[in-house]
PDB file of N, CA and C in Angstrom:
ATOM      1  N   UNK K   1     -14.764 -21.193  14.686  1.00 37.00           N
ATOM      2  CA  UNK K   1     -13.661 -20.322  14.334  1.00 37.00           C
ATOM      3  C   UNK K   1     -14.112 -19.408  13.198  1.00 37.00           C
ATOM      4  N   UNK K   2     -13.873 -18.127  13.349  1.00 38.00           N
ATOM      5  CA  UNK K   2     -14.286 -17.164  12.339  1.00 38.00           C
ATOM      6  C   UNK K   2     -13.070 -16.726  11.533  1.00 38.00           C
ATOM      7  N   UNK K   3     -13.230 -16.713  10.228  1.00 38.00           N
ATOM      8  CA  UNK K   3     -12.149 -16.303   9.353  1.00 38.00           C
ATOM      9  C   UNK K   3     -12.427 -14.911   8.814  1.00 38.00           C
ATOM     10  N   UNK K   4     -11.381 -14.140   8.679  1.00 43.00           N
ATOM     11  CA  UNK K   4     -11.517 -12.812   8.094  1.00 43.00           C
ATOM     12  C   UNK K   4     -11.705 -12.942   6.595  1.00 43.00           C
ATOM     13  N   UNK K   5     -12.492 -12.065   6.033  1.00 44.00           N
ATOM     14  CA  UNK K   5     -12.655 -12.088   4.592  1.00 44.00           C
ATOM     15  C   UNK K   5     -11.668 -11.150   3.909  1.00 44.00           C
ATOM     16  N   UNK K   6     -10.666 -10.699   4.655  1.00 47.00           N
ATOM     17  CA  UNK K   6      -9.637  -9.860   4.062  1.00 47.00           C
ATOM     18  C   UNK K   6      -8.811 -10.710   3.117  1.00 47.00           C
ATOM     19  N   UNK K   7      -8.384 -10.112   2.062  1.00 46.00           N
ATOM     20  CA  UNK K   7      -7.538 -10.797   1.099  1.00 46.00           C
ATOM     21  C   UNK K   7      -6.669  -9.771   0.410  1.00 46.00           C
ATOM     22  N   UNK K   8      -5.535 -10.197  -0.057  1.00 47.00           N
ATOM     23  CA  UNK K   8      -4.689  -9.273  -0.788  1.00 47.00           C
ATOM     24  C   UNK K   8      -4.596  -9.670  -2.249  1.00 47.00           C
ATOM     25  N   UNK K   9      -5.524 -10.453  -2.711  1.00 45.00           N
ATOM     26  CA  UNK K   9      -5.548 -10.819  -4.118  1.00 45.00           C
ATOM     27  C   UNK K   9      -6.437  -9.860  -4.878  1.00 45.00           C
ATOM     28  N   UNK K  10      -6.247  -9.815  -6.163  1.00 47.00           N
ATOM     29  CA  UNK K  10      -7.063  -8.932  -6.988  1.00 47.00           C
ATOM     30  C   UNK K  10      -8.510  -9.388  -7.050  1.00 47.00           C
ATOM     31  N   UNK K  11      -8.775 -10.666  -6.781  1.00 49.00           N
ATOM     32  CA  UNK K  11     -10.150 -11.153  -6.841  1.00 49.00           C
ATOM     33  C   UNK K  11     -11.024 -10.494  -5.786  1.00 49.00           C
ATOM     34  N   UNK K  12     -10.528 -10.351  -4.561  1.00 55.00           N
ATOM     35  CA  UNK K  12     -11.296  -9.715  -3.498  1.00 55.00           C
ATOM     36  C   UNK K  12     -11.197  -8.198  -3.561  1.00 55.00           C
ATOM     37  N   UNK K  13     -10.093  -7.709  -3.983  1.00 54.00           N
ATOM     38  CA  UNK K  13      -9.756  -6.306  -4.191  1.00 54.00           C
ATOM     39  C   UNK K  13      -9.983  -5.374  -2.994  1.00 54.00           C
ATOM     40  N   UNK K  14      -9.944  -5.833  -1.753  1.00 68.00           N
ATOM     41  CA  UNK K  14     -10.101  -4.868  -0.674  1.00 68.00           C
ATOM     42  C   UNK K  14      -8.899  -3.946  -0.526  1.00 68.00           C
ATOM     43  N   UNK K  15      -7.741  -4.379  -0.978  1.00 80.00           N
ATOM     44  CA  UNK K  15      -6.558  -3.529  -0.858  1.00 80.00           C
ATOM     45  C   UNK K  15      -6.297  -2.754  -2.143  1.00 80.00           C
ATOM     46  N   UNK K  16      -7.147  -2.895  -3.130  1.00 85.00           N
ATOM     47  CA  UNK K  16      -6.886  -2.331  -4.454  1.00 85.00           C
ATOM     48  C   UNK K  16      -6.666  -0.827  -4.427  1.00 85.00           C
ATOM     49  N   UNK K  17      -7.349  -0.128  -3.534  1.00 92.00           N
ATOM     50  CA  UNK K  17      -7.246   1.328  -3.536  1.00 92.00           C
ATOM     51  C   UNK K  17      -5.842   1.823  -3.214  1.00 92.00           C
ATOM     52  N   UNK K  18      -5.043   1.049  -2.506  1.00 97.00           N
ATOM     53  CA  UNK K  18      -3.668   1.464  -2.264  1.00 97.00           C
ATOM     54  C   UNK K  18      -2.663   0.529  -2.921  1.00 97.00           C
ATOM     55  N   UNK K  19      -3.047  -0.706  -3.172  1.00 96.00           N
ATOM     56  CA  UNK K  19      -2.092  -1.668  -3.733  1.00 96.00           C
ATOM     57  C   UNK K  19      -1.688  -1.312  -5.165  1.00 96.00           C
ATOM     58  N   UNK K  20      -2.627  -0.834  -5.964  1.00 96.00           N
ATOM     59  CA  UNK K  20      -2.288  -0.496  -7.356  1.00 96.00           C
ATOM     60  C   UNK K  20      -1.242   0.616  -7.435  1.00 96.00           C
ATOM     61  N   UNK K  21      -1.434   1.753  -6.740  1.00 98.00           N
ATOM     62  CA  UNK K  21      -0.383   2.776  -6.790  1.00 98.00           C
ATOM     63  C   UNK K  21       0.933   2.285  -6.178  1.00 98.00           C
ATOM     64  N   UNK K  22       0.841   1.434  -5.178  1.00 98.00           N
ATOM     65  CA  UNK K  22       2.043   0.860  -4.569  1.00 98.00           C
ATOM     66  C   UNK K  22       2.802   0.012  -5.589  1.00 98.00           C
ATOM     67  N   UNK K  23       2.100  -0.861  -6.288  1.00 97.00           N
ATOM     68  CA  UNK K  23       2.744  -1.709  -7.289  1.00 97.00           C
ATOM     69  C   UNK K  23       3.307  -0.882  -8.438  1.00 97.00           C
ATOM     70  N   UNK K  24       2.618   0.178  -8.812  1.00 98.00           N
ATOM     71  CA  UNK K  24       3.129   1.055  -9.866  1.00 98.00           C
ATOM     72  C   UNK K  24       4.447   1.695  -9.441  1.00 98.00           C
ATOM     73  N   UNK K  25       4.559   2.057  -8.177  1.00 98.00           N
ATOM     74  CA  UNK K  25       5.813   2.625  -7.675  1.00 98.00           C
ATOM     75  C   UNK K  25       6.926   1.587  -7.718  1.00 98.00           C
ATOM     76  N   UNK K  26       6.613   0.370  -7.316  1.00 97.00           N
ATOM     77  CA  UNK K  26       7.629  -0.679  -7.317  1.00 97.00           C
ATOM     78  C   UNK K  26       8.146  -0.988  -8.716  1.00 97.00           C
ATOM     79  N   UNK K  27       7.283  -0.844  -9.704  1.00 97.00           N
ATOM     80  CA  UNK K  27       7.639  -1.213 -11.075  1.00 97.00           C
ATOM     81  C   UNK K  27       8.163  -0.052 -11.919  1.00 97.00           C
ATOM     82  N   UNK K  28       8.130   1.156 -11.376  1.00 97.00           N
ATOM     83  CA  UNK K  28       8.546   2.339 -12.142  1.00 97.00           C
ATOM     84  C   UNK K  28      10.059   2.359 -12.323  1.00 97.00           C
ATOM     85  N   UNK K  29      10.502   2.524 -13.557  1.00 95.00           N
ATOM     86  CA  UNK K  29      11.930   2.570 -13.861  1.00 95.00           C
ATOM     87  C   UNK K  29      12.431   3.992 -14.110  1.00 95.00           C
ATOM     88  N   UNK K  30      11.547   4.875 -14.476  1.00 96.00           N
ATOM     89  CA  UNK K  30      11.902   6.265 -14.744  1.00 96.00           C
ATOM     90  C   UNK K  30      12.068   7.003 -13.415  1.00 96.00           C
ATOM     91  N   UNK K  31      13.281   7.469 -13.146  1.00 92.00           N
ATOM     92  CA  UNK K  31      13.575   8.128 -11.864  1.00 92.00           C
ATOM     93  C   UNK K  31      12.700   9.354 -11.631  1.00 92.00           C
ATOM     94  N   UNK K  32      12.384  10.083 -12.698  1.00 91.00           N
ATOM     95  CA  UNK K  32      11.559  11.281 -12.542  1.00 91.00           C
ATOM     96  C   UNK K  32      10.137  10.917 -12.132  1.00 91.00           C
ATOM     97  N   UNK K  33       9.623   9.847 -12.694  1.00 97.00           N
ATOM     98  CA  UNK K  33       8.266   9.415 -12.373  1.00 97.00           C
ATOM     99  C   UNK K  33       8.205   8.658 -11.050  1.00 97.00           C
ATOM    100  N   UNK K  34       9.331   8.080 -10.657  1.00 97.00           N
ATOM    101  CA  UNK K  34       9.354   7.256  -9.451  1.00 97.00           C
ATOM    102  C   UNK K  34       8.921   8.038  -8.217  1.00 97.00           C
ATOM    103  N   UNK K  35       9.440   9.236  -8.050  1.00 95.00           N
ATOM    104  CA  UNK K  35       9.088  10.049  -6.883  1.00 95.00           C
ATOM    105  C   UNK K  35       7.587  10.324  -6.863  1.00 95.00           C
ATOM    106  N   UNK K  36       7.015  10.601  -8.034  1.00 97.00           N
ATOM    107  CA  UNK K  36       5.569  10.830  -8.122  1.00 97.00           C
ATOM    108  C   UNK K  36       4.793   9.567  -7.765  1.00 97.00           C
ATOM    109  N   UNK K  37       5.271   8.431  -8.233  1.00 98.00           N
ATOM    110  CA  UNK K  37       4.598   7.154  -7.953  1.00 98.00           C
ATOM    111  C   UNK K  37       4.659   6.835  -6.459  1.00 98.00           C
ATOM    112  N   UNK K  38       5.811   7.083  -5.853  1.00 98.00           N
ATOM    113  CA  UNK K  38       5.952   6.841  -4.415  1.00 98.00           C
ATOM    114  C   UNK K  38       4.991   7.741  -3.643  1.00 98.00           C
ATOM    115  N   UNK K  39       4.931   9.005  -4.015  1.00 98.00           N
ATOM    116  CA  UNK K  39       4.026   9.945  -3.340  1.00 98.00           C
ATOM    117  C   UNK K  39       2.573   9.515  -3.501  1.00 98.00           C
ATOM    118  N   UNK K  40       2.204   9.057  -4.686  1.00 98.00           N
ATOM    119  CA  UNK K  40       0.828   8.601  -4.921  1.00 98.00           C
ATOM    120  C   UNK K  40       0.514   7.379  -4.067  1.00 98.00           C
ATOM    121  N   UNK K  41       1.473   6.471  -3.954  1.00 98.00           N
ATOM    122  CA  UNK K  41       1.270   5.275  -3.131  1.00 98.00           C
ATOM    123  C   UNK K  41       1.139   5.653  -1.659  1.00 98.00           C
ATOM    124  N   UNK K  42       1.995   6.549  -1.191  1.00 98.00           N
ATOM    125  CA  UNK K  42       1.922   6.987   0.203  1.00 98.00           C
ATOM    126  C   UNK K  42       0.595   7.681   0.499  1.00 98.00           C
ATOM    127  N   UNK K  43       0.112   8.471  -0.435  1.00 98.00           N
ATOM    128  CA  UNK K  43      -1.177   9.146  -0.257  1.00 98.00           C
ATOM    129  C   UNK K  43      -2.313   8.135  -0.192  1.00 98.00           C
ATOM    130  N   UNK K  44      -2.300   7.166  -1.096  1.00 98.00           N
ATOM    131  CA  UNK K  44      -3.347   6.140  -1.108  1.00 98.00           C
ATOM    132  C   UNK K  44      -3.326   5.327   0.182  1.00 98.00           C
ATOM    133  N   UNK K  45      -2.140   5.003   0.663  1.00 98.00           N
ATOM    134  CA  UNK K  45      -2.016   4.252   1.913  1.00 98.00           C
ATOM    135  C   UNK K  45      -2.520   5.092   3.084  1.00 98.00           C
ATOM    136  N   UNK K  46      -2.131   6.348   3.115  1.00 98.00           N
ATOM    137  CA  UNK K  46      -2.586   7.242   4.183  1.00 98.00           C
ATOM    138  C   UNK K  46      -4.105   7.364   4.197  1.00 98.00           C
ATOM    139  N   UNK K  47      -4.694   7.498   3.023  1.00 97.00           N
ATOM    140  CA  UNK K  47      -6.158   7.575   2.926  1.00 97.00           C
ATOM    141  C   UNK K  47      -6.809   6.303   3.452  1.00 97.00           C
ATOM    142  N   UNK K  48      -6.234   5.174   3.116  1.00 96.00           N
ATOM    143  CA  UNK K  48      -6.799   3.897   3.572  1.00 96.00           C
ATOM    144  C   UNK K  48      -6.648   3.750   5.085  1.00 96.00           C
ATOM    145  N   UNK K  49      -5.515   4.150   5.624  1.00 96.00           N
ATOM    146  CA  UNK K  49      -5.329   4.076   7.076  1.00 96.00           C
ATOM    147  C   UNK K  49      -6.359   4.932   7.806  1.00 96.00           C
ATOM    148  N   UNK K  50      -6.661   6.100   7.266  1.00 96.00           N
ATOM    149  CA  UNK K  50      -7.702   6.940   7.866  1.00 96.00           C
ATOM    150  C   UNK K  50      -9.061   6.251   7.782  1.00 96.00           C
ATOM    151  N   UNK K  51      -9.316   5.587   6.669  1.00 94.00           N
ATOM    152  CA  UNK K  51     -10.613   4.927   6.471  1.00 94.00           C
ATOM    153  C   UNK K  51     -10.830   3.771   7.443  1.00 94.00           C
ATOM    154  N   UNK K  52      -9.763   3.091   7.827  1.00 93.00           N
ATOM    155  CA  UNK K  52      -9.904   1.928   8.712  1.00 93.00           C
ATOM    156  C   UNK K  52      -9.475   2.235  10.144  1.00 93.00           C
ATOM    157  N   UNK K  53      -9.209   3.493  10.446  1.00 93.00           N
ATOM    158  CA  UNK K  53      -8.677   3.880  11.756  1.00 93.00           C
ATOM    159  C   UNK K  53      -9.556   3.454  12.921  1.00 93.00           C
ATOM    160  N   UNK K  54     -10.846   3.580  12.812  1.00 90.00           N
ATOM    161  CA  UNK K  54     -11.731   3.254  13.919  1.00 90.00           C
ATOM    162  C   UNK K  54     -12.190   1.813  13.947  1.00 90.00           C
ATOM    163  N   UNK K  55     -11.706   1.012  13.033  1.00 89.00           N
ATOM    164  CA  UNK K  55     -12.148  -0.374  12.892  1.00 89.00           C
ATOM    165  C   UNK K  55     -11.073  -1.308  13.441  1.00 89.00           C
ATOM    166  N   UNK K  56     -11.429  -2.167  14.368  1.00 88.00           N
ATOM    167  CA  UNK K  56     -10.441  -3.065  14.969  1.00 88.00           C
ATOM    168  C   UNK K  56     -10.127  -4.268  14.084  1.00 88.00           C
ATOM    169  N   UNK K  57     -10.846  -4.430  13.000  1.00 88.00           N
ATOM    170  CA  UNK K  57     -10.539  -5.502  12.049  1.00 88.00           C
ATOM    171  C   UNK K  57      -9.397  -5.056  11.138  1.00 88.00           C
ATOM    172  N   UNK K  58      -9.216  -5.715  10.064  1.00 90.00           N
ATOM    173  CA  UNK K  58      -8.220  -5.344   9.048  1.00 90.00           C
ATOM    174  C   UNK K  58      -6.784  -5.606   9.499  1.00 90.00           C
ATOM    175  N   UNK K  59      -6.575  -6.606  10.344  1.00 91.00           N
ATOM    176  CA  UNK K  59      -5.223  -6.903  10.823  1.00 91.00           C
ATOM    177  C   UNK K  59      -4.286  -7.256   9.677  1.00 91.00           C
ATOM    178  N   UNK K  60      -4.739  -8.103   8.772  1.00 91.00           N
ATOM    179  CA  UNK K  60      -3.898  -8.517   7.645  1.00 91.00           C
ATOM    180  C   UNK K  60      -3.574  -7.331   6.746  1.00 91.00           C
ATOM    181  N   UNK K  61      -4.555  -6.473   6.533  1.00 94.00           N
ATOM    182  CA  UNK K  61      -4.301  -5.308   5.683  1.00 94.00           C
ATOM    183  C   UNK K  61      -3.335  -4.347   6.360  1.00 94.00           C
ATOM    184  N   UNK K  62      -3.480  -4.160   7.662  1.00 94.00           N
ATOM    185  CA  UNK K  62      -2.551  -3.270   8.375  1.00 94.00           C
ATOM    186  C   UNK K  62      -1.119  -3.793   8.273  1.00 94.00           C
ATOM    187  N   UNK K  63      -0.944  -5.107   8.370  1.00 94.00           N
ATOM    188  CA  UNK K  63       0.391  -5.689   8.226  1.00 94.00           C
ATOM    189  C   UNK K  63       0.907  -5.478   6.806  1.00 94.00           C
ATOM    190  N   UNK K  64       0.045  -5.668   5.819  1.00 95.00           N
ATOM    191  CA  UNK K  64       0.440  -5.447   4.424  1.00 95.00           C
ATOM    192  C   UNK K  64       0.826  -3.986   4.206  1.00 95.00           C
ATOM    193  N   UNK K  65       0.113  -3.078   4.848  1.00 96.00           N
ATOM    194  CA  UNK K  65       0.426  -1.651   4.736  1.00 96.00           C
ATOM    195  C   UNK K  65       1.778  -1.350   5.372  1.00 96.00           C
ATOM    196  N   UNK K  66       2.045  -1.914   6.539  1.00 97.00           N
ATOM    197  CA  UNK K  66       3.353  -1.718   7.178  1.00 97.00           C
ATOM    198  C   UNK K  66       4.473  -2.195   6.268  1.00 97.00           C
ATOM    199  N   UNK K  67       4.278  -3.366   5.669  1.00 97.00           N
ATOM    200  CA  UNK K  67       5.282  -3.913   4.754  1.00 97.00           C
ATOM    201  C   UNK K  67       5.459  -3.008   3.535  1.00 97.00           C
ATOM    202  N   UNK K  68       4.353  -2.521   2.997  1.00 97.00           N
ATOM    203  CA  UNK K  68       4.409  -1.648   1.822  1.00 97.00           C
ATOM    204  C   UNK K  68       5.137  -0.346   2.152  1.00 97.00           C
ATOM    205  N   UNK K  69       4.824   0.241   3.299  1.00 98.00           N
ATOM    206  CA  UNK K  69       5.488   1.489   3.688  1.00 98.00           C
ATOM    207  C   UNK K  69       6.986   1.286   3.875  1.00 98.00           C
ATOM    208  N   UNK K  70       7.357   0.151   4.433  1.00 98.00           N
ATOM    209  CA  UNK K  70       8.770  -0.165   4.592  1.00 98.00           C
ATOM    210  C   UNK K  70       9.459  -0.264   3.228  1.00 98.00           C
ATOM    211  N   UNK K  71       8.815  -0.930   2.296  1.00 98.00           N
ATOM    212  CA  UNK K  71       9.372  -1.054   0.943  1.00 98.00           C
ATOM    213  C   UNK K  71       9.475   0.301   0.262  1.00 98.00           C
ATOM    214  N   UNK K  72       8.474   1.142   0.456  1.00 98.00           N
ATOM    215  CA  UNK K  72       8.509   2.477  -0.146  1.00 98.00           C
ATOM    216  C   UNK K  72       9.638   3.320   0.442  1.00 98.00           C
ATOM    217  N   UNK K  73       9.889   3.177   1.741  1.00 98.00           N
ATOM    218  CA  UNK K  73      11.001   3.911   2.363  1.00 98.00           C
ATOM    219  C   UNK K  73      12.330   3.494   1.743  1.00 98.00           C
ATOM    220  N   UNK K  74      12.516   2.197   1.548  1.00 97.00           N
ATOM    221  CA  UNK K  74      13.750   1.695   0.930  1.00 97.00           C
ATOM    222  C   UNK K  74      13.860   2.200  -0.503  1.00 97.00           C
ATOM    223  N   UNK K  75      12.775   2.110  -1.233  1.00 96.00           N
ATOM    224  CA  UNK K  75      12.755   2.568  -2.622  1.00 96.00           C
ATOM    225  C   UNK K  75      13.091   4.055  -2.705  1.00 96.00           C
ATOM    226  N   UNK K  76      12.510   4.833  -1.816  1.00 94.00           N
ATOM    227  CA  UNK K  76      12.758   6.277  -1.801  1.00 94.00           C
ATOM    228  C   UNK K  76      14.218   6.566  -1.455  1.00 94.00           C
ATOM    229  N   UNK K  77      14.729   5.886  -0.457  1.00 95.00           N
ATOM    230  CA  UNK K  77      16.117   6.096  -0.033  1.00 95.00           C
ATOM    231  C   UNK K  77      17.087   5.735  -1.159  1.00 95.00           C
ATOM    232  N   UNK K  78      16.819   4.646  -1.863  1.00 92.00           N
ATOM    233  CA  UNK K  78      17.705   4.196  -2.929  1.00 92.00           C
ATOM    234  C   UNK K  78      17.578   5.021  -4.201  1.00 92.00           C
ATOM    235  N   UNK K  79      16.505   5.777  -4.323  1.00 86.00           N
ATOM    236  CA  UNK K  79      16.310   6.571  -5.537  1.00 86.00           C
ATOM    237  C   UNK K  79      16.898   7.973  -5.413  1.00 86.00           C
ATOM    238  N   UNK K  80      17.287   8.357  -4.215  1.00 73.00           N
ATOM    239  CA  UNK K  80      17.845   9.709  -4.016  1.00 73.00           C
ATOM    240  C   UNK K  80      19.288   9.786  -4.433  1.00 73.00           C
TER     241      UNK K  80
END
């Protein structure tokens, strides 16, 4: 049985390129900065999706990205 080396912890940091801006958006309390944080997270996620587009691996990361995008949509809707 082969295990994926994907991880969503900071120790492995494979998701770090989009997870950090995502977490910053989730934690932002300033409404003016929130929109910028959401946009930065969406951009980082989009860049990562392009980077892994041709790779059939990364199932766990793709699921984490779907969850993150869903959370960002809710955050954006509630901040308007």
